[in-house]
Amino acid sequence: MISNSDISKVIAGVKGQINEQDTSLIVAHLPLLEERLQYLAKSFPSETLHAIAIKTNPHPQMLKHLVGLGYGLEAASIEEVNMAMAAGCAPSKIVFDSPVKTRSEIDCVSGLTDMLVNVNSIGELNRFPSEATCTIGIRVNPQVHTGAPEMFDVSRNESKFGVAISSKQEIINAALAHPVSALHMHSGSQMKDLEVQRGALEALKALADEINATSSGKIHTLDIGGGLPSEPLSDRTRMAEYGAIVHEVFADSQYKLVTEFGQWVHAEAGFALSRIEYVLDESRVFIHLGADFFMRDAYTKARPFALEVWNDTGEFVQGEKSSFDIAGPLCFAGDYLAHGAMLPATTAEGNWLSINGTGANTYALWSRHCSRTVPKCIAFDGVHSSIWSERTTINY
Ligand SMILES: Cc1ncc(COP(=O)(O)O)c(C=O)c1O
């Protein structure tokens, strides 16, 4: 988690770079991001390509930063493929996973040598020209229940994603009949049961082995997706546990592995700041970030973000705590970030509220509801804060 001393440094550091319209700020903590990326890389076999999911945090500067550090990018749409290219990512480090690729999108990417393009259905394979130079993968639905929340569980039998592994012979026939050289799966976000995921990995590997046994090694790449919940770094993490499972499952194989993590990488490495605009009845505060930034939280279940209150120069507001509901700025009753949050009783208009751990699925999901301006985005390098992007008016 980002330390309070770094939050304080950012508040003090941005003071000269903002004006009174900057009622909220989105901050990326680059040293923590890099630490997490290195932890991820260290947990997996060394040749693994880690293609970070663009959808989790698509800020163009963030993509450039990830590419500069040598990581790949996973694109869920042709727009994200274009963003990855604009960020300088080599096609060989881009994974394209849209489930609804049009014929013209496929024409666009099929000549991008070594870009991994995963088809969502067998029928999609017919849309590729015979001279395609991209790497074509088939998305397999492992049909497992890893404990992912229902909305993010993409591996149920009726899932819209991929070809069910129960249709094994169909997958094998398609892989043999088309220029397929990869298999892909993503079991869902926030997987809980890693032993179930071990079974899914083993099944994917067995399927690739079976295709290879009749085709002298057509399948060379296995993309195993992302899907771990956010967690702090420590000696014992789910990421380390998962990496150990991957080492075991693929110990005796030559497959090139690809991952597509999103929230595990980003969530802890970002925070947001909002001015406190109103304090009502000593029990409700109104801030400038709500369901526009915390879309998933407002419409599903709010994550338990760590909240702190600061004065204008970055000093911690301390003292006796009291219970507050934190209301966002949008015009609907459900726009609350938290209920019963314990904040200093002296919390007042003009203070900053810091919301820690907001690096994933926030800016990325910015909602147009009420047409509020997207805040300034700031990058903190451990010492300095610099502006990654100015406030942006929504352009309809
Ligand atoms: C195909 C695919 N890969 C990767 C991800 C990233 O998942 P996570 O953020 O849970 O790691 C997603 C998330 O929706 C996805 O759909």
GROMACS .gro file of C-alpha atoms and ligand atoms in nm:
model
  412
    1MET     CA    1   0.000   0.000   0.000
    2ILE     CA    2   0.118   0.353  -0.071
    3SER     CA    3   0.260   0.504   0.247
    4ASN     CA    4   0.107   0.808   0.412
    5SER     CA    5   0.442   0.984   0.386
    6ASP     CA    6   0.431   0.950   0.005
    7ILE     CA    7   0.071   1.076  -0.005
    8SER     CA    8   0.184   1.373   0.201
    9LYS     CA    9   0.475   1.436  -0.041
   10VAL     CA   10   0.239   1.434  -0.338
   11ILE     CA   11  -0.004   1.681  -0.177
   12ALA     CA   12   0.282   1.915  -0.093
   13GLY     CA   13   0.446   1.859  -0.433
   14VAL     CA   14   0.144   1.932  -0.652
   15LYS     CA   15   0.047   2.250  -0.472
   16GLY     CA   16   0.216   2.475  -0.727
   17GLN     CA   17   0.090   2.268  -1.023
   18ILE     CA   18  -0.285   2.282  -0.959
   19ASN     CA   19  -0.554   2.544  -0.940
   20GLU     CA   20  -0.893   2.568  -0.771
   21GLN     CA   21  -1.063   2.375  -1.050
   22ASP     CA   22  -0.852   2.073  -0.957
   23THR     CA   23  -1.101   1.941  -0.706
   24SER     CA   24  -0.966   1.589  -0.748
   25LEU     CA   25  -0.647   1.424  -0.870
   26ILE     CA   26  -0.558   1.074  -0.989
   27VAL     CA   27  -0.208   0.963  -0.890
   28ALA     CA   28   0.011   0.678  -1.018
   29HIS     CA   29   0.289   0.565  -0.779
   30LEU     CA   30   0.562   0.452  -1.019
   31PRO     CA   31   0.810   0.295  -0.773
   32LEU     CA   32   0.537   0.074  -0.625
   33LEU     CA   33   0.414  -0.017  -0.972
   34GLU     CA   34   0.767  -0.124  -1.069
   35GLU     CA   35   0.811  -0.320  -0.750
   36ARG     CA   36   0.489  -0.510  -0.825
   37LEU     CA   37   0.587  -0.576  -1.184
   38GLN     CA   38   0.923  -0.712  -1.073
   39TYR     CA   39   0.752  -0.931  -0.814
   40LEU     CA   40   0.521  -1.066  -1.084
   41ALA     CA   41   0.812  -1.137  -1.321
   42LYS     CA   42   1.011  -1.305  -1.044
   43SER     CA   43   0.719  -1.532  -0.953
   44PHE     CA   44   0.690  -1.684  -1.303
   45PRO     CA   45   0.927  -1.877  -1.530
   46SER     CA   46   1.178  -1.624  -1.662
   47GLU     CA   47   1.082  -1.632  -2.032
   48THR     CA   48   0.714  -1.553  -1.961
   49LEU     CA   49   0.570  -1.253  -2.148
   50HIS     CA   50   0.362  -1.045  -1.908
   51ALA     CA   51   0.109  -0.853  -2.119
   52ILE     CA   52  -0.056  -0.613  -1.876
   53ALA     CA   53  -0.429  -0.568  -1.934
   54ILE     CA   54  -0.479  -0.221  -2.088
   55LYS     CA   55  -0.844  -0.208  -1.977
   56THR     CA   56  -0.737  -0.190  -1.612
   57ASN     CA   57  -0.553   0.141  -1.654
   58PRO     CA   58  -0.536   0.271  -2.011
   59HIS     CA   59  -0.370   0.607  -1.948
   60PRO     CA   60  -0.140   0.662  -2.250
   61GLN     CA   61   0.151   0.760  -2.023
   62MET     CA   62   0.094   0.449  -1.813
   63LEU     CA   63   0.108   0.234  -2.127
   64LYS     CA   64   0.432   0.406  -2.236
   65HIS     CA   65   0.575   0.350  -1.892
   66LEU     CA   66   0.490  -0.021  -1.894
   67VAL     CA   67   0.635  -0.062  -2.242
   68GLY     CA   68   0.948   0.127  -2.139
   69LEU     CA   69   0.996  -0.123  -1.857
   70GLY     CA   70   0.982  -0.407  -2.111
   71TYR     CA   71   0.631  -0.537  -2.045
   72GLY     CA   72   0.373  -0.633  -2.305
   73LEU     CA   73   0.011  -0.514  -2.329
   74GLU     CA   74  -0.316  -0.704  -2.354
   75ALA     CA   75  -0.577  -0.530  -2.572
   76ALA     CA   76  -0.948  -0.602  -2.543
   77SER     CA   77  -1.046  -0.394  -2.847
   78ILE     CA   78  -0.890  -0.264  -3.169
   79GLU     CA   79  -0.877   0.077  -3.001
   80GLU     CA   80  -0.657  -0.074  -2.731
   81VAL     CA   81  -0.437  -0.237  -2.999
   82ASN     CA   82  -0.389   0.111  -3.150
   83MET     CA   83  -0.311   0.253  -2.805
   84ALA     CA   84  -0.053  -0.021  -2.747
   85MET     CA   85   0.114   0.058  -3.081
   86ALA     CA   86   0.105   0.432  -3.005
   87ALA     CA   87   0.278   0.356  -2.674
   88GLY     CA   88   0.561   0.195  -2.871
   89CYS     CA   89   0.477  -0.166  -2.789
   90ALA     CA   90   0.621  -0.414  -3.041
   91PRO     CA   91   0.349  -0.631  -3.202
   92SER     CA   92   0.524  -0.939  -3.062
   93LYS     CA   93   0.439  -0.809  -2.712
   94ILE     CA   94   0.075  -0.727  -2.784
   95VAL     CA   95  -0.211  -0.970  -2.721
   96PHE     CA   96  -0.546  -0.898  -2.890
   97ASP     CA   97  -0.843  -1.057  -2.714
   98SER     CA   98  -1.162  -0.886  -2.834
   99PRO     CA   99  -1.451  -1.135  -2.849
  100VAL     CA  100  -1.615  -0.940  -3.136
  101LYS     CA  101  -1.337  -0.872  -3.386
  102THR     CA  102  -1.474  -0.748  -3.716
  103ARG     CA  103  -1.345  -0.871  -4.050
  104SER     CA  104  -1.165  -0.542  -4.110
  105GLU     CA  105  -1.007  -0.551  -3.762
  106ILE     CA  106  -0.880  -0.901  -3.837
  107ASP     CA  107  -0.742  -0.779  -4.173
  108CYS     CA  108  -0.561  -0.502  -3.982
  109VAL     CA  109  -0.392  -0.725  -3.727
  110SER     CA  110  -0.332  -1.041  -3.930
  111GLY     CA  111  -0.023  -0.888  -4.092
  112LEU     CA  112   0.127  -0.772  -3.762
  113THR     CA  113   0.394  -1.034  -3.729
  114ASP     CA  114   0.393  -1.230  -3.404
  115MET     CA  115   0.111  -1.032  -3.242
  116LEU     CA  116  -0.090  -1.287  -3.045
  117VAL     CA  117  -0.452  -1.272  -3.164
  118ASN     CA  118  -0.683  -1.500  -2.968
  119VAL     CA  119  -1.007  -1.607  -3.137
  120ASN     CA  120  -1.317  -1.638  -2.925
  121SER     CA  121  -1.485  -1.902  -3.139
  122ILE     CA  122  -1.388  -2.162  -3.396
  123GLY     CA  123  -1.588  -1.973  -3.663
  124GLU     CA  124  -1.365  -1.666  -3.616
  125LEU     CA  125  -1.073  -1.867  -3.757
  126ASN     CA  126  -1.234  -1.857  -4.103
  127ARG     CA  127  -1.194  -1.479  -4.108
  128PHE     CA  128  -0.812  -1.493  -4.111
  129PRO     CA  129  -0.634  -1.475  -4.447
  130SER     CA  130  -0.416  -1.779  -4.522
  131GLU     CA  131  -0.105  -1.556  -4.533
  132ALA     CA  132  -0.161  -1.415  -4.177
  133THR     CA  133   0.168  -1.356  -3.996
  134CYS     CA  134   0.022  -1.286  -3.653
  135THR     CA  135   0.020  -1.571  -3.403
  136ILE     CA  136  -0.332  -1.715  -3.385
  137GLY     CA  137  -0.457  -1.861  -3.059
  138ILE     CA  138  -0.788  -2.025  -2.966
  139ARG     CA  139  -0.950  -1.906  -2.643
  140VAL     CA  140  -1.052  -2.210  -2.442
  141ASN     CA  141  -1.313  -2.190  -2.169
  142PRO     CA  142  -1.167  -2.415  -1.896
  143GLN     CA  143  -1.515  -2.460  -1.741
  144VAL     CA  144  -1.387  -2.427  -1.387
  145HIS     CA  145  -1.511  -2.232  -1.086
  146THR     CA  146  -1.214  -2.059  -0.928
  147GLY     CA  147  -1.431  -1.866  -0.685
  148ALA     CA  148  -1.432  -1.547  -0.894
  149PRO     CA  149  -1.734  -1.322  -0.820
  150GLU     CA  150  -2.019  -1.411  -1.056
  151MET     CA  151  -1.992  -1.095  -1.268
  152PHE     CA  152  -1.622  -1.161  -1.337
  153ASP     CA  153  -1.643  -1.540  -1.363
  154VAL     CA  154  -1.592  -1.600  -1.733
  155SER     CA  155  -1.548  -1.977  -1.711
  156ARG     CA  156  -1.896  -2.101  -1.639
  157ASN     CA  157  -2.046  -2.350  -1.883
  158GLU     CA  158  -2.263  -2.087  -2.046
  159SER     CA  159  -1.980  -1.829  -2.064
  160LYS     CA  160  -1.963  -1.613  -2.376
  161PHE     CA  161  -1.585  -1.643  -2.373
  162GLY     CA  162  -1.397  -1.907  -2.566
  163VAL     CA  163  -1.464  -2.262  -2.679
  164ALA     CA  164  -1.562  -2.496  -2.395
  165ILE     CA  165  -1.288  -2.744  -2.315
  166SER     CA  166  -1.557  -3.015  -2.319
  167SER     CA  167  -1.556  -2.963  -2.700
  168LYS     CA  168  -1.200  -3.090  -2.701
  169GLN     CA  169  -1.215  -3.273  -3.033
  170GLU     CA  170  -1.360  -2.965  -3.204
  171ILE     CA  171  -1.069  -2.754  -3.074
  172ILE     CA  172  -0.813  -3.013  -3.186
  173ASN     CA  173  -0.968  -3.037  -3.534
  174ALA     CA  174  -0.976  -2.658  -3.570
  175ALA     CA  175  -0.616  -2.622  -3.452
  176LEU     CA  176  -0.506  -2.882  -3.706
  177ALA     CA  177  -0.708  -2.730  -3.992
  178HIS     CA  178  -0.601  -2.366  -3.938
  179PRO     CA  179  -0.268  -2.190  -3.877
  180VAL     CA  180  -0.320  -2.199  -3.498
  181SER     CA  181  -0.011  -2.197  -3.280
  182ALA     CA  182  -0.141  -2.084  -2.939
  183LEU     CA  183  -0.410  -2.160  -2.683
  184HIS     CA  184  -0.553  -1.904  -2.445
  185MET     CA  185  -0.762  -1.905  -2.131
  186HIS     CA  186  -0.860  -1.648  -1.867
  187SER     CA  187  -1.054  -1.813  -1.587
  188GLY     CA  188  -1.200  -1.492  -1.446
  189SER     CA  189  -1.099  -1.204  -1.225
  190GLN     CA  190  -1.029  -1.233  -0.851
  191MET     CA  191  -0.973  -1.609  -0.859
  192LYS     CA  192  -0.979  -1.755  -0.510
  193ASP     CA  193  -0.913  -2.125  -0.550
  194LEU     CA  194  -0.571  -2.169  -0.707
  195GLU     CA  195  -0.590  -2.550  -0.691
  196VAL     CA  196  -0.891  -2.531  -0.925
  197GLN     CA  197  -0.684  -2.305  -1.149
  198ARG     CA  198  -0.402  -2.563  -1.138
  199GLY     CA  199  -0.647  -2.813  -1.284
  200ALA     CA  200  -0.739  -2.565  -1.560
  201LEU     CA  201  -0.370  -2.510  -1.645
  202GLU     CA  202  -0.309  -2.884  -1.656
  203ALA     CA  203  -0.607  -2.932  -1.886
  204LEU     CA  204  -0.484  -2.654  -2.119
  205LYS     CA  205  -0.137  -2.808  -2.133
  206ALA     CA  206  -0.280  -3.156  -2.198
  207LEU     CA  207  -0.485  -3.014  -2.484
  208ALA     CA  208  -0.178  -2.845  -2.637
  209ASP     CA  209   0.023  -3.167  -2.593
  210GLU     CA  210  -0.249  -3.362  -2.772
  211ILE     CA  211  -0.255  -3.118  -3.066
  212ASN     CA  212   0.123  -3.127  -3.083
  213ALA     CA  213   0.133  -3.507  -3.079
  214THR     CA  214  -0.052  -3.513  -3.414
  215SER     CA  215   0.102  -3.205  -3.572
  216SER     CA  216   0.472  -3.207  -3.489
  217GLY     CA  217   0.451  -2.921  -3.240
  218LYS     CA  218   0.207  -2.664  -3.385
  219ILE     CA  219   0.126  -2.511  -3.049
  220HIS     CA  220   0.419  -2.313  -2.911
  221THR     CA  221   0.244  -2.049  -2.693
  222LEU     CA  222   0.006  -2.080  -2.399
  223ASP     CA  223  -0.159  -1.761  -2.276
  224ILE     CA  224  -0.292  -1.827  -1.926
  225GLY     CA  225  -0.465  -1.489  -1.870
  226GLY     CA  226  -0.472  -1.286  -1.551
  227GLY     CA  227  -0.719  -1.292  -1.267
  228LEU     CA  228  -0.560  -1.250  -0.924
  229PRO     CA  229  -0.713  -1.007  -0.674
  230SER     CA  230  -0.509  -0.719  -0.549
  231GLU     CA  231  -0.292  -0.787  -0.243
  232PRO     CA  232  -0.002  -0.617  -0.067
  233LEU     CA  233   0.348  -0.743  -0.142
  234SER     CA  234   0.501  -0.974   0.119
  235ASP     CA  235   0.698  -1.298   0.139
  236ARG     CA  236   0.383  -1.503   0.107
  237THR     CA  237   0.140  -1.381  -0.155
  238ARG     CA  238  -0.116  -1.549  -0.377
  239MET     CA  239   0.093  -1.433  -0.670
  240ALA     CA  240   0.396  -1.627  -0.540
  241GLU     CA  241   0.173  -1.928  -0.474
  242TYR     CA  242   0.027  -1.906  -0.825
  243GLY     CA  243   0.373  -1.864  -0.980
  244ALA     CA  244   0.487  -2.180  -0.799
  245ILE     CA  245   0.190  -2.370  -0.944
  246VAL     CA  246   0.274  -2.244  -1.294
  247HIS     CA  247   0.638  -2.354  -1.246
  248GLU     CA  248   0.519  -2.701  -1.143
  249VAL     CA  249   0.261  -2.747  -1.420
  250PHE     CA  250   0.496  -2.637  -1.698
  251ALA     CA  251   0.820  -2.773  -1.550
  252ASP     CA  252   0.885  -3.024  -1.828
  253SER     CA  253   0.750  -2.827  -2.123
  254GLN     CA  254   0.885  -2.582  -2.379
  255TYR     CA  255   0.574  -2.366  -2.417
  256LYS     CA  256   0.621  -1.991  -2.428
  257LEU     CA  257   0.394  -1.860  -2.153
  258VAL     CA  258   0.196  -1.535  -2.162
  259THR     CA  259   0.001  -1.374  -1.877
  260GLU     CA  260  -0.254  -1.089  -1.879
  261PHE     CA  261  -0.272  -0.949  -1.528
  262GLY     CA  262  -0.458  -0.626  -1.464
  263GLN     CA  263  -0.578  -0.542  -1.118
  264TRP     CA  264  -0.307  -0.731  -0.928
  265VAL     CA  265  -0.049  -0.507  -1.095
  266HIS     CA  266  -0.228  -0.173  -1.080
  267ALA     CA  267  -0.471  -0.153  -0.787
  268GLU     CA  268  -0.225  -0.092  -0.504
  269ALA     CA  269  -0.002   0.136  -0.711
  270GLY     CA  270  -0.242   0.429  -0.737
  271PHE     CA  271  -0.439   0.662  -0.517
  272ALA     CA  272  -0.682   0.949  -0.563
  273LEU     CA  273  -0.730   1.279  -0.387
  274SER     CA  274  -1.051   1.477  -0.359
  275ARG     CA  275  -1.118   1.806  -0.191
  276ILE     CA  276  -1.382   1.780   0.076
  277GLU     CA  277  -1.647   2.018  -0.050
  278TYR     CA  278  -1.912   1.994   0.222
  279VAL     CA  279  -1.942   1.840   0.566
  280LEU     CA  280  -2.310   1.807   0.658
  281ASP     CA  281  -2.461   1.721   0.997
  282GLU     CA  282  -2.112   1.619   1.116
  283SER     CA  283  -2.181   1.283   0.953
  284ARG     CA  284  -2.175   1.322   0.574
  285VAL     CA  285  -1.897   1.449   0.354
  286PHE     CA  286  -1.938   1.533  -0.012
  287ILE     CA  287  -1.639   1.479  -0.237
  288HIS     CA  288  -1.560   1.519  -0.608
  289LEU     CA  289  -1.514   1.154  -0.702
  290GLY     CA  290  -1.804   0.912  -0.703
  291ALA     CA  291  -1.958   0.669  -0.945
  292ASP     CA  292  -1.780   0.852  -1.229
  293PHE     CA  293  -1.442   0.725  -1.102
  294PHE     CA  294  -1.558   0.441  -0.873
  295MET     CA  295  -1.800   0.297  -1.124
  296ARG     CA  296  -1.779  -0.066  -1.010
  297ASP     CA  297  -1.778   0.030  -0.646
  298ALA     CA  298  -2.087   0.247  -0.668
  299TYR     CA  299  -2.285   0.003  -0.880
  300THR     CA  300  -2.173  -0.324  -0.717
  301LYS     CA  301  -1.987  -0.351  -0.388
  302ALA     CA  302  -1.745  -0.081  -0.275
  303ARG     CA  303  -1.388  -0.192  -0.215
  304PRO     CA  304  -1.266  -0.109   0.137
  305PHE     CA  305  -1.029   0.171   0.037
  306ALA     CA  306  -0.808   0.321   0.307
  307LEU     CA  307  -0.922   0.682   0.362
  308GLU     CA  308  -0.726   0.963   0.526
  309VAL     CA  309  -0.776   1.336   0.564
  310TRP     CA  310  -0.504   1.595   0.493
  311ASN     CA  311  -0.472   1.970   0.504
  312ASP     CA  312  -0.369   2.177   0.208
  313THR     CA  313   0.004   2.144   0.271
  314GLY     CA  314   0.000   1.768   0.313
  315GLU     CA  315  -0.020   1.744   0.690
  316PHE     CA  316  -0.222   1.462   0.833
  317VAL     CA  317  -0.545   1.575   1.003
  318GLN     CA  318  -0.539   1.384   1.330
  319GLY     CA  319  -0.756   1.358   1.636
  320GLU     CA  320  -1.064   1.182   1.758
  321LYS     CA  321  -1.249   0.989   1.486
  322SER     CA  322  -1.612   1.004   1.398
  323SER     CA  323  -1.833   0.812   1.155
  324PHE     CA  324  -1.901   0.964   0.810
  325ASP     CA  325  -2.080   0.859   0.495
  326ILE     CA  326  -1.882   0.963   0.189
  327ALA     CA  327  -2.107   1.089  -0.090
  328GLY     CA  328  -1.992   1.135  -0.448
  329PRO     CA  329  -2.090   1.422  -0.678
  330LEU     CA  330  -2.332   1.243  -0.913
  331CYS     CA  331  -2.706   1.295  -0.911
  332PHE     CA  332  -2.834   0.960  -0.798
  333ALA     CA  333  -2.896   0.822  -0.453
  334GLY     CA  334  -2.651   0.532  -0.474
  335ASP     CA  335  -2.346   0.748  -0.534
  336TYR     CA  336  -2.160   0.672  -0.212
  337LEU     CA  337  -1.799   0.567  -0.179
  338ALA     CA  338  -1.836   0.448   0.179
  339HIS     CA  339  -2.080   0.439   0.468
  340GLY     CA  340  -1.966   0.473   0.827
  341ALA     CA  341  -1.605   0.555   0.741
  342MET     CA  342  -1.405   0.667   1.045
  343LEU     CA  343  -1.249   1.009   0.974
  344PRO     CA  344  -1.123   1.280   1.207
  345ALA     CA  345  -1.416   1.460   1.370
  346THR     CA  346  -1.255   1.789   1.264
  347THR     CA  347  -1.272   1.702   0.891
  348ALA     CA  348  -1.362   2.025   0.714
  349GLU     CA  349  -1.427   2.192   0.382
  350GLY     CA  350  -1.104   2.235   0.185
  351ASN     CA  351  -0.927   1.933   0.333
  352TRP     CA  352  -0.805   1.661   0.097
  353LEU     CA  353  -0.944   1.309   0.130
  354SER     CA  354  -0.697   1.045   0.009
  355ILE     CA  355  -0.838   0.720  -0.122
  356ASN     CA  356  -0.565   0.458  -0.135
  357GLY     CA  357  -0.544   0.163  -0.374
  358THR     CA  358  -0.737   0.310  -0.668
  359GLY     CA  359  -0.498   0.215  -0.950
  360ALA     CA  360  -0.726  -0.043  -1.115
  361ASN     CA  361  -1.062  -0.021  -1.289
  362THR     CA  362  -1.129   0.342  -1.188
  363TYR     CA  363  -0.989   0.594  -1.439
  364ALA     CA  364  -1.036   0.311  -1.690
  365LEU     CA  365  -1.411   0.303  -1.630
  366TRP     CA  366  -1.467   0.680  -1.612
  367SER     CA  367  -1.839   0.740  -1.655
  368ARG     CA  368  -1.998   1.025  -1.850
  369HIS     CA  369  -2.289   1.039  -1.608
  370CYS     CA  370  -2.334   1.410  -1.522
  371SER     CA  371  -2.054   1.496  -1.769
  372ARG     CA  372  -1.799   1.581  -1.503
  373THR     CA  373  -1.446   1.658  -1.609
  374VAL     CA  374  -1.182   1.385  -1.591
  375PRO     CA  375  -0.929   1.500  -1.328
  376LYS     CA  376  -0.563   1.574  -1.377
  377CYS     CA  377  -0.347   1.262  -1.370
  378ILE     CA  378  -0.022   1.281  -1.177
  379ALA     CA  379   0.279   1.049  -1.173
  380PHE     CA  380   0.486   1.026  -0.855
  381ASP     CA  381   0.840   0.894  -0.900
  382GLY     CA  382   0.922   0.865  -0.531
  383VAL     CA  383   1.043   1.224  -0.504
  384HIS     CA  384   0.867   1.441  -0.761
  385SER     CA  385   0.511   1.467  -0.883
  386SER     CA  386   0.461   1.550  -1.248
  387ILE     CA  387   0.149   1.599  -1.455
  388TRP     CA  388   0.071   1.311  -1.690
  389SER     CA  389  -0.243   1.473  -1.828
  390GLU     CA  390  -0.446   1.788  -1.773
  391ARG     CA  391  -0.812   1.800  -1.673
  392THR     CA  392  -1.009   1.671  -1.969
  393THR     CA  393  -1.358   1.781  -2.059
  394ILE     CA  394  -1.572   1.500  -2.192
  395ASN     CA  395  -1.605   1.548  -2.565
  396TYR     CA  396  -1.934   1.410  -2.695
  397LIG     C1  397  -0.918  -1.169  -2.132
  397LIG     C2  398  -0.879  -1.097  -2.007
  397LIG     N1  399  -0.750  -1.098  -1.970
  397LIG     C3  400  -0.708  -1.033  -1.861
  397LIG     C4  401  -0.797  -0.963  -1.780
  397LIG     C5  402  -0.744  -0.894  -1.657
  397LIG     O1  403  -0.798  -0.953  -1.545
  397LIG     P1  404  -0.748  -0.914  -1.397
  397LIG     O2  405  -0.757  -0.767  -1.386
  397LIG     O3  406  -0.844  -0.985  -1.308
  397LIG     O4  407  -0.608  -0.965  -1.383
  397LIG     C6  408  -0.933  -0.960  -1.813
  397LIG     C7  409  -1.028  -0.886  -1.730
  397LIG     O5  410  -1.141  -0.861  -1.760
  397LIG     C8  411  -0.975  -1.029  -1.931
  397LIG     O6  412  -1.103  -1.028  -1.967
   0.00000   0.00000   0.00000
